[in-house]
Each structure stands twice: as structure tokens, then as C-alpha cells.
Amino acid sequence: MEAQNATPAAPRKRLALKVAGLAVVAAAALFGYTSLSAHNTAPDVTFVRLDGQKVALKDLRGKVVMVNFWATSCTTCVGEMPKMISTFNKYQAQGLDFIAVAMSYDPPNYVINYTETRKLPFQVALDPNDTLSKAFGDVKLTPTTFVIGKDGSILKRYVGEPSFDELHQLLEKALAA
């Protein structure tokens, strides 16, 4: 009899451990999300463009800024780039600035070649020491795009290709503010 009662307890114990594990993962994810939400101000960073010029993010206050972490080896990044160019061209005159940050693992000559052959109309920066990706919350996945408001607050973080209709609505609202 005791053996029969012990058998159902083992699966229940495993289930309880799985539920506890999932609760820990969910709590960690919630903590990470609230940490990002609580720290809603864009980091005080300086980008080094391909031409060597430095651009401090704080100097772009008063503009809406998109910061796009990407790589030439990322098929989603390359696929979304024409839409990013279109978005920049559509809103640039209204005060949108755009900085495309190439990941540290992206060879600089690949980035330069891509930028020149695709005639990217916005600023392109390198992040050779992961300084920028770490400052923006340790960005690892590409593409990751941040929309920063005129006051320097992070309005939205997109991981993966954004819905461009939604992005355009957000930009129009931010640019009108």
C-alpha cells in the first residue's frame, strides 16, 4: 500500500519543482522588465561614426532619435534596412535622427562596404568594445531598435523587425510633441 501512495507523490513533486522553477524565471523576467521601465532615460553615450566624428546622444535632445543595433550578417537586419531608410527619409525633415550601430562582431570593412553600397542616408557607428550595446541594456539580439523622445526618454524598444505601421504612428506622435 505504501508503495502505491509513494508513486503519485513523485510526479507531484516534479511538477511542483517545475512550477517553482517557472515562477523564478517569471519573477526574473518581470524584474528585468521593470528595471528597464524604471530606467526610461536613454544612456549618456557618444557614438563614433564611420568617418571618425563623435556624436553625443545628449546633443540630439530636442529631436526624436532611433538607435538601431544591427549587423551585416543578420538577415533580419539586412531585410529591414530598406524600410529603415524609408522611415528615416519620411520623417527626417520633421526632426527624426537615426544612428545605426554595427555590433562588435561585425567586421568594420563589411559595415563600410554595406553603408556605401546601400547609400545609407543616416549616421552609422561602430561599437568595437560593446560599450554602446552594454549601455543600452546589454543588447545581444539584432536587430534591436530604440526610439528616444525629444526629452531623452526611451519611448520604445523593438527586438526584431518592428511593425512599421506601429513604428510610424509612434514617430508621428513623438515628433508632434
JSON list of C-alpha atoms in Angstrom, two decimals:
[
{"chain": "A", "resi": 1, "resn": "MET", "atom": "CA", "xyz": [0.00, 0.00, 0.00]},
{"chain": "A", "resi": 2, "resn": "GLU", "atom": "CA", "xyz": [2.74, 2.43, 0.88]},
{"chain": "A", "resi": 3, "resn": "ALA", "atom": "CA", "xyz": [4.41, 1.84, -2.49]},
{"chain": "A", "resi": 4, "resn": "GLN", "atom": "CA", "xyz": [1.19, 2.81, -4.26]},
{"chain": "A", "resi": 5, "resn": "ASN", "atom": "CA", "xyz": [0.98, 6.08, -2.33]},
{"chain": "A", "resi": 6, "resn": "ALA", "atom": "CA", "xyz": [4.67, 6.90, -3.00]},
{"chain": "A", "resi": 7, "resn": "THR", "atom": "CA", "xyz": [4.29, 6.64, -6.76]},
{"chain": "A", "resi": 8, "resn": "PRO", "atom": "CA", "xyz": [1.79, 9.52, -7.26]},
{"chain": "A", "resi": 9, "resn": "ALA", "atom": "CA", "xyz": [3.83, 11.74, -4.89]},
{"chain": "A", "resi": 10, "resn": "ALA", "atom": "CA", "xyz": [6.94, 11.64, -7.12]},
{"chain": "A", "resi": 11, "resn": "PRO", "atom": "CA", "xyz": [5.21, 13.15, -10.21]},
{"chain": "A", "resi": 12, "resn": "ARG", "atom": "CA", "xyz": [3.56, 15.76, -7.97]},
{"chain": "A", "resi": 13, "resn": "LYS", "atom": "CA", "xyz": [6.94, 16.66, -6.52]},
{"chain": "A", "resi": 14, "resn": "ARG", "atom": "CA", "xyz": [8.45, 17.01, -10.02]},
{"chain": "A", "resi": 15, "resn": "LEU", "atom": "CA", "xyz": [5.50, 19.16, -11.07]},
{"chain": "A", "resi": 16, "resn": "ALA", "atom": "CA", "xyz": [5.92, 21.36, -8.00]},
{"chain": "A", "resi": 17, "resn": "LEU", "atom": "CA", "xyz": [9.62, 21.78, -8.79]},
{"chain": "A", "resi": 18, "resn": "LYS", "atom": "CA", "xyz": [8.83, 22.71, -12.39]},
{"chain": "A", "resi": 19, "resn": "VAL", "atom": "CA", "xyz": [6.21, 25.23, -11.26]},
{"chain": "A", "resi": 20, "resn": "ALA", "atom": "CA", "xyz": [8.67, 26.71, -8.76]},
{"chain": "A", "resi": 21, "resn": "GLY", "atom": "CA", "xyz": [11.33, 26.94, -11.47]},
{"chain": "A", "resi": 22, "resn": "LEU", "atom": "CA", "xyz": [8.93, 28.68, -13.84]},
{"chain": "A", "resi": 23, "resn": "ALA", "atom": "CA", "xyz": [7.96, 31.10, -11.06]},
{"chain": "A", "resi": 24, "resn": "VAL", "atom": "CA", "xyz": [11.63, 32.01, -10.54]},
{"chain": "A", "resi": 25, "resn": "VAL", "atom": "CA", "xyz": [12.09, 32.57, -14.29]},
{"chain": "A", "resi": 26, "resn": "ALA", "atom": "CA", "xyz": [8.90, 34.67, -14.45]},
{"chain": "A", "resi": 27, "resn": "ALA", "atom": "CA", "xyz": [10.00, 36.74, -11.45]},
{"chain": "A", "resi": 28, "resn": "ALA", "atom": "CA", "xyz": [13.41, 37.35, -13.03]},
{"chain": "A", "resi": 29, "resn": "ALA", "atom": "CA", "xyz": [11.80, 38.38, -16.32]},
{"chain": "A", "resi": 30, "resn": "LEU", "atom": "CA", "xyz": [9.43, 40.73, -14.50]},
{"chain": "A", "resi": 31, "resn": "PHE", "atom": "CA", "xyz": [12.33, 42.24, -12.55]},
{"chain": "A", "resi": 32, "resn": "GLY", "atom": "CA", "xyz": [14.25, 42.78, -15.81]},
{"chain": "A", "resi": 33, "resn": "TYR", "atom": "CA", "xyz": [11.23, 44.37, -17.45]},
{"chain": "A", "resi": 34, "resn": "THR", "atom": "CA", "xyz": [10.52, 46.69, -14.53]},
{"chain": "A", "resi": 35, "resn": "SER", "atom": "CA", "xyz": [14.21, 47.61, -14.30]},
{"chain": "A", "resi": 36, "resn": "LEU", "atom": "CA", "xyz": [14.12, 48.64, -17.94]},
{"chain": "A", "resi": 37, "resn": "SER", "atom": "CA", "xyz": [10.84, 50.50, -17.41]},
{"chain": "A", "resi": 38, "resn": "ALA", "atom": "CA", "xyz": [12.13, 52.27, -14.31]},
{"chain": "A", "resi": 39, "resn": "HIS", "atom": "CA", "xyz": [15.27, 53.34, -16.16]},
{"chain": "A", "resi": 40, "resn": "ASN", "atom": "CA", "xyz": [13.45, 55.02, -19.01]},
{"chain": "A", "resi": 41, "resn": "THR", "atom": "CA", "xyz": [16.15, 57.58, -19.84]},
{"chain": "A", "resi": 42, "resn": "ALA", "atom": "CA", "xyz": [18.50, 56.85, -22.72]},
{"chain": "A", "resi": 43, "resn": "PRO", "atom": "CA", "xyz": [22.10, 56.33, -21.62]},
{"chain": "A", "resi": 44, "resn": "ASP", "atom": "CA", "xyz": [24.60, 59.17, -21.90]},
{"chain": "A", "resi": 45, "resn": "VAL", "atom": "CA", "xyz": [26.72, 57.72, -24.69]},
{"chain": "A", "resi": 46, "resn": "THR", "atom": "CA", "xyz": [28.84, 59.01, -27.54]},
{"chain": "A", "resi": 47, "resn": "PHE", "atom": "CA", "xyz": [28.76, 57.30, -30.92]},
{"chain": "A", "resi": 48, "resn": "VAL", "atom": "CA", "xyz": [31.81, 57.23, -33.19]},
{"chain": "A", "resi": 49, "resn": "ARG", "atom": "CA", "xyz": [30.66, 57.42, -36.76]},
{"chain": "A", "resi": 50, "resn": "LEU", "atom": "CA", "xyz": [32.43, 55.66, -39.63]},
{"chain": "A", "resi": 51, "resn": "ASP", "atom": "CA", "xyz": [34.10, 58.94, -40.58]},
{"chain": "A", "resi": 52, "resn": "GLY", "atom": "CA", "xyz": [35.53, 59.23, -37.05]},
{"chain": "A", "resi": 53, "resn": "GLN", "atom": "CA", "xyz": [33.25, 62.07, -35.93]},
{"chain": "A", "resi": 54, "resn": "LYS", "atom": "CA", "xyz": [31.75, 61.76, -32.46]},
{"chain": "A", "resi": 55, "resn": "VAL", "atom": "CA", "xyz": [28.05, 62.26, -31.78]},
{"chain": "A", "resi": 56, "resn": "ALA", "atom": "CA", "xyz": [26.88, 62.55, -28.18]},
{"chain": "A", "resi": 57, "resn": "LEU", "atom": "CA", "xyz": [23.33, 61.34, -27.68]},
{"chain": "A", "resi": 58, "resn": "LYS", "atom": "CA", "xyz": [22.67, 64.20, -25.24]},
{"chain": "A", "resi": 59, "resn": "ASP", "atom": "CA", "xyz": [23.47, 66.66, -28.06]},
{"chain": "A", "resi": 60, "resn": "LEU", "atom": "CA", "xyz": [20.50, 65.27, -30.00]},
{"chain": "A", "resi": 61, "resn": "ARG", "atom": "CA", "xyz": [17.97, 66.32, -27.33]},
{"chain": "A", "resi": 62, "resn": "GLY", "atom": "CA", "xyz": [15.08, 68.11, -28.96]},
{"chain": "A", "resi": 63, "resn": "LYS", "atom": "CA", "xyz": [15.00, 65.52, -31.74]},
{"chain": "A", "resi": 64, "resn": "VAL", "atom": "CA", "xyz": [13.37, 62.12, -31.86]},
{"chain": "A", "resi": 65, "resn": "VAL", "atom": "CA", "xyz": [16.18, 59.59, -32.30]},
{"chain": "A", "resi": 66, "resn": "MET", "atom": "CA", "xyz": [16.17, 55.99, -33.46]},
{"chain": "A", "resi": 67, "resn": "VAL", "atom": "CA", "xyz": [19.14, 53.87, -32.41]},
{"chain": "A", "resi": 68, "resn": "ASN", "atom": "CA", "xyz": [19.28, 50.62, -34.35]},
{"chain": "A", "resi": 69, "resn": "PHE", "atom": "CA", "xyz": [21.69, 47.84, -33.34]},
{"chain": "A", "resi": 70, "resn": "TRP", "atom": "CA", "xyz": [22.35, 45.69, -36.39]},
{"chain": "A", "resi": 71, "resn": "ALA", "atom": "CA", "xyz": [24.90, 43.51, -38.19]},
{"chain": "A", "resi": 72, "resn": "THR", "atom": "CA", "xyz": [25.68, 42.82, -41.82]},
{"chain": "A", "resi": 73, "resn": "SER", "atom": "CA", "xyz": [25.47, 39.09, -41.04]},
{"chain": "A", "resi": 74, "resn": "CYS", "atom": "CA", "xyz": [21.92, 39.45, -39.65]},
{"chain": "A", "resi": 75, "resn": "THR", "atom": "CA", "xyz": [19.38, 38.55, -42.34]},
{"chain": "A", "resi": 76, "resn": "THR", "atom": "CA", "xyz": [16.54, 40.28, -40.49]},
{"chain": "A", "resi": 77, "resn": "CYS", "atom": "CA", "xyz": [18.67, 43.45, -40.19]},
{"chain": "A", "resi": 78, "resn": "VAL", "atom": "CA", "xyz": [19.50, 43.44, -43.87]},
{"chain": "A", "resi": 79, "resn": "GLY", "atom": "CA", "xyz": [15.86, 42.70, -44.70]},
{"chain": "A", "resi": 80, "resn": "GLU", "atom": "CA", "xyz": [14.51, 45.59, -42.63]},
{"chain": "A", "resi": 81, "resn": "MET", "atom": "CA", "xyz": [17.14, 48.12, -43.74]},
{"chain": "A", "resi": 82, "resn": "PRO", "atom": "CA", "xyz": [15.24, 49.39, -46.82]},
{"chain": "A", "resi": 83, "resn": "LYS", "atom": "CA", "xyz": [12.23, 50.08, -44.54]},
{"chain": "A", "resi": 84, "resn": "MET", "atom": "CA", "xyz": [14.51, 51.83, -42.03]},
{"chain": "A", "resi": 85, "resn": "ILE", "atom": "CA", "xyz": [15.86, 54.00, -44.86]},
{"chain": "A", "resi": 86, "resn": "SER", "atom": "CA", "xyz": [12.28, 54.78, -45.96]},
{"chain": "A", "resi": 87, "resn": "THR", "atom": "CA", "xyz": [11.28, 55.62, -42.39]},
{"chain": "A", "resi": 88, "resn": "PHE", "atom": "CA", "xyz": [14.25, 57.95, -41.95]},
{"chain": "A", "resi": 89, "resn": "ASN", "atom": "CA", "xyz": [13.60, 59.66, -45.29]},
{"chain": "A", "resi": 90, "resn": "LYS", "atom": "CA", "xyz": [9.92, 60.10, -44.43]},
{"chain": "A", "resi": 91, "resn": "TYR", "atom": "CA", "xyz": [10.48, 61.72, -41.00]},
{"chain": "A", "resi": 92, "resn": "GLN", "atom": "CA", "xyz": [13.91, 63.35, -41.21]},
{"chain": "A", "resi": 93, "resn": "ALA", "atom": "CA", "xyz": [12.52, 66.77, -42.15]},
{"chain": "A", "resi": 94, "resn": "GLN", "atom": "CA", "xyz": [10.23, 66.63, -39.10]},
{"chain": "A", "resi": 95, "resn": "GLY", "atom": "CA", "xyz": [13.16, 66.18, -36.71]},
{"chain": "A", "resi": 96, "resn": "LEU", "atom": "CA", "xyz": [13.99, 62.46, -36.74]},
{"chain": "A", "resi": 97, "resn": "ASP", "atom": "CA", "xyz": [17.63, 61.47, -36.35]},
{"chain": "A", "resi": 98, "resn": "PHE", "atom": "CA", "xyz": [18.86, 57.92, -36.80]},
{"chain": "A", "resi": 99, "resn": "ILE", "atom": "CA", "xyz": [22.02, 56.13, -35.74]},
{"chain": "A", "resi": 100, "resn": "ALA", "atom": "CA", "xyz": [22.70, 52.59, -36.93]},
{"chain": "A", "resi": 101, "resn": "VAL", "atom": "CA", "xyz": [25.14, 50.88, -34.56]},
{"chain": "A", "resi": 102, "resn": "ALA", "atom": "CA", "xyz": [27.07, 47.94, -36.00]},
{"chain": "A", "resi": 103, "resn": "MET", "atom": "CA", "xyz": [27.71, 45.20, -33.46]},
{"chain": "A", "resi": 104, "resn": "SER", "atom": "CA", "xyz": [31.25, 44.50, -32.26]},
{"chain": "A", "resi": 105, "resn": "TYR", "atom": "CA", "xyz": [31.47, 41.19, -34.14]},
{"chain": "A", "resi": 106, "resn": "ASP", "atom": "CA", "xyz": [30.70, 42.88, -37.46]},
{"chain": "A", "resi": 107, "resn": "PRO", "atom": "CA", "xyz": [33.97, 43.48, -39.36]},
{"chain": "A", "resi": 108, "resn": "PRO", "atom": "CA", "xyz": [34.35, 47.24, -39.95]},
{"chain": "A", "resi": 109, "resn": "ASN", "atom": "CA", "xyz": [35.16, 46.73, -43.64]},
{"chain": "A", "resi": 110, "resn": "TYR", "atom": "CA", "xyz": [31.84, 44.87, -44.08]},
{"chain": "A", "resi": 111, "resn": "VAL", "atom": "CA", "xyz": [29.97, 47.72, -42.37]},
{"chain": "A", "resi": 112, "resn": "ILE", "atom": "CA", "xyz": [31.71, 50.35, -44.52]},
{"chain": "A", "resi": 113, "resn": "ASN", "atom": "CA", "xyz": [31.03, 48.36, -47.70]},
{"chain": "A", "resi": 114, "resn": "TYR", "atom": "CA", "xyz": [27.35, 47.86, -46.80]},
{"chain": "A", "resi": 115, "resn": "THR", "atom": "CA", "xyz": [26.92, 51.52, -45.85]},
{"chain": "A", "resi": 116, "resn": "GLU", "atom": "CA", "xyz": [28.49, 52.75, -49.09]},
{"chain": "A", "resi": 117, "resn": "THR", "atom": "CA", "xyz": [26.86, 50.27, -51.50]},
{"chain": "A", "resi": 118, "resn": "ARG", "atom": "CA", "xyz": [23.38, 50.76, -49.96]},
{"chain": "A", "resi": 119, "resn": "LYS", "atom": "CA", "xyz": [23.93, 54.52, -49.61]},
{"chain": "A", "resi": 120, "resn": "LEU", "atom": "CA", "xyz": [22.61, 54.58, -46.05]},
{"chain": "A", "resi": 121, "resn": "PRO", "atom": "CA", "xyz": [21.33, 58.13, -45.52]},
{"chain": "A", "resi": 122, "resn": "PHE", "atom": "CA", "xyz": [21.71, 58.13, -41.73]},
{"chain": "A", "resi": 123, "resn": "GLN", "atom": "CA", "xyz": [24.63, 58.01, -39.33]},
{"chain": "A", "resi": 124, "resn": "VAL", "atom": "CA", "xyz": [26.40, 54.69, -38.91]},
{"chain": "A", "resi": 125, "resn": "ALA", "atom": "CA", "xyz": [28.59, 53.95, -35.90]},
{"chain": "A", "resi": 126, "resn": "LEU", "atom": "CA", "xyz": [30.79, 51.08, -34.81]},
{"chain": "A", "resi": 127, "resn": "ASP", "atom": "CA", "xyz": [30.71, 49.51, -31.34]},
{"chain": "A", "resi": 128, "resn": "PRO", "atom": "CA", "xyz": [34.05, 47.65, -31.25]},
{"chain": "A", "resi": 129, "resn": "ASN", "atom": "CA", "xyz": [34.13, 47.16, -27.46]},
{"chain": "A", "resi": 130, "resn": "ASP", "atom": "CA", "xyz": [30.39, 46.62, -26.88]},
{"chain": "A", "resi": 131, "resn": "THR", "atom": "CA", "xyz": [30.29, 49.89, -24.95]},
{"chain": "A", "resi": 132, "resn": "LEU", "atom": "CA", "xyz": [27.11, 51.09, -26.65]},
{"chain": "A", "resi": 133, "resn": "SER", "atom": "CA", "xyz": [25.30, 47.74, -26.58]},
{"chain": "A", "resi": 134, "resn": "LYS", "atom": "CA", "xyz": [26.06, 47.40, -22.85]},
{"chain": "A", "resi": 135, "resn": "ALA", "atom": "CA", "xyz": [24.88, 50.95, -22.14]},
{"chain": "A", "resi": 136, "resn": "PHE", "atom": "CA", "xyz": [21.54, 50.16, -23.82]},
{"chain": "A", "resi": 137, "resn": "GLY", "atom": "CA", "xyz": [20.86, 47.17, -21.57]},
{"chain": "A", "resi": 138, "resn": "ASP", "atom": "CA", "xyz": [23.39, 44.68, -22.92]},
{"chain": "A", "resi": 139, "resn": "VAL", "atom": "CA", "xyz": [21.91, 44.32, -26.39]},
{"chain": "A", "resi": 140, "resn": "LYS", "atom": "CA", "xyz": [22.75, 40.90, -27.83]},
{"chain": "A", "resi": 141, "resn": "LEU", "atom": "CA", "xyz": [19.96, 40.27, -30.34]},
{"chain": "A", "resi": 142, "resn": "THR", "atom": "CA", "xyz": [19.83, 42.05, -33.66]},
{"chain": "A", "resi": 143, "resn": "PRO", "atom": "CA", "xyz": [18.07, 43.97, -34.82]},
{"chain": "A", "resi": 144, "resn": "THR", "atom": "CA", "xyz": [17.21, 45.89, -31.68]},
{"chain": "A", "resi": 145, "resn": "THR", "atom": "CA", "xyz": [15.87, 49.39, -32.15]},
{"chain": "A", "resi": 146, "resn": "PHE", "atom": "CA", "xyz": [15.26, 52.10, -29.57]},
{"chain": "A", "resi": 147, "resn": "VAL", "atom": "CA", "xyz": [13.01, 55.10, -30.18]},
{"chain": "A", "resi": 148, "resn": "ILE", "atom": "CA", "xyz": [14.10, 58.00, -28.00]},
{"chain": "A", "resi": 149, "resn": "GLY", "atom": "CA", "xyz": [11.88, 61.01, -27.40]},
{"chain": "A", "resi": 150, "resn": "LYS", "atom": "CA", "xyz": [12.88, 64.67, -27.62]},
{"chain": "A", "resi": 151, "resn": "ASP", "atom": "CA", "xyz": [13.44, 64.71, -23.85]},
{"chain": "A", "resi": 152, "resn": "GLY", "atom": "CA", "xyz": [15.87, 61.76, -23.95]},
{"chain": "A", "resi": 153, "resn": "SER", "atom": "CA", "xyz": [13.42, 59.16, -22.67]},
{"chain": "A", "resi": 154, "resn": "ILE", "atom": "CA", "xyz": [13.22, 55.72, -24.26]},
{"chain": "A", "resi": 155, "resn": "LEU", "atom": "CA", "xyz": [9.76, 55.53, -25.77]},
{"chain": "A", "resi": 156, "resn": "LYS", "atom": "CA", "xyz": [10.01, 52.00, -27.17]},
{"chain": "A", "resi": 157, "resn": "ARG", "atom": "CA", "xyz": [12.43, 49.13, -27.60]},
{"chain": "A", "resi": 158, "resn": "TYR", "atom": "CA", "xyz": [11.88, 46.80, -30.53]},
{"chain": "A", "resi": 159, "resn": "VAL", "atom": "CA", "xyz": [13.64, 43.44, -30.59]},
{"chain": "A", "resi": 160, "resn": "GLY", "atom": "CA", "xyz": [13.43, 42.06, -34.10]},
{"chain": "A", "resi": 161, "resn": "GLU", "atom": "CA", "xyz": [11.88, 43.86, -37.03]},
{"chain": "A", "resi": 162, "resn": "PRO", "atom": "CA", "xyz": [9.25, 46.32, -35.82]},
{"chain": "A", "resi": 163, "resn": "SER", "atom": "CA", "xyz": [5.75, 46.65, -37.17]},
{"chain": "A", "resi": 164, "resn": "PHE", "atom": "CA", "xyz": [6.44, 49.66, -39.35]},
{"chain": "A", "resi": 165, "resn": "ASP", "atom": "CA", "xyz": [2.84, 50.88, -39.17]},
{"chain": "A", "resi": 166, "resn": "GLU", "atom": "CA", "xyz": [3.11, 50.94, -35.36]},
{"chain": "A", "resi": 167, "resn": "LEU", "atom": "CA", "xyz": [6.59, 52.50, -35.52]},
{"chain": "A", "resi": 168, "resn": "HIS", "atom": "CA", "xyz": [5.36, 55.26, -37.83]},
{"chain": "A", "resi": 169, "resn": "GLN", "atom": "CA", "xyz": [2.45, 56.03, -35.52]},
{"chain": "A", "resi": 170, "resn": "LEU", "atom": "CA", "xyz": [4.83, 56.27, -32.58]},
{"chain": "A", "resi": 171, "resn": "LEU", "atom": "CA", "xyz": [7.21, 58.53, -34.52]},
{"chain": "A", "resi": 172, "resn": "GLU", "atom": "CA", "xyz": [4.38, 60.82, -35.64]},
{"chain": "A", "resi": 173, "resn": "LYS", "atom": "CA", "xyz": [3.16, 61.19, -32.07]},
{"chain": "A", "resi": 174, "resn": "ALA", "atom": "CA", "xyz": [6.69, 61.79, -30.71]},
{"chain": "A", "resi": 175, "resn": "LEU", "atom": "CA", "xyz": [7.60, 64.27, -33.45]},
{"chain": "A", "resi": 176, "resn": "ALA", "atom": "CA", "xyz": [4.37, 66.24, -32.89]},
{"chain": "A", "resi": 177, "resn": "ALA", "atom": "CA", "xyz": [5.02, 66.57, -29.13]}
]
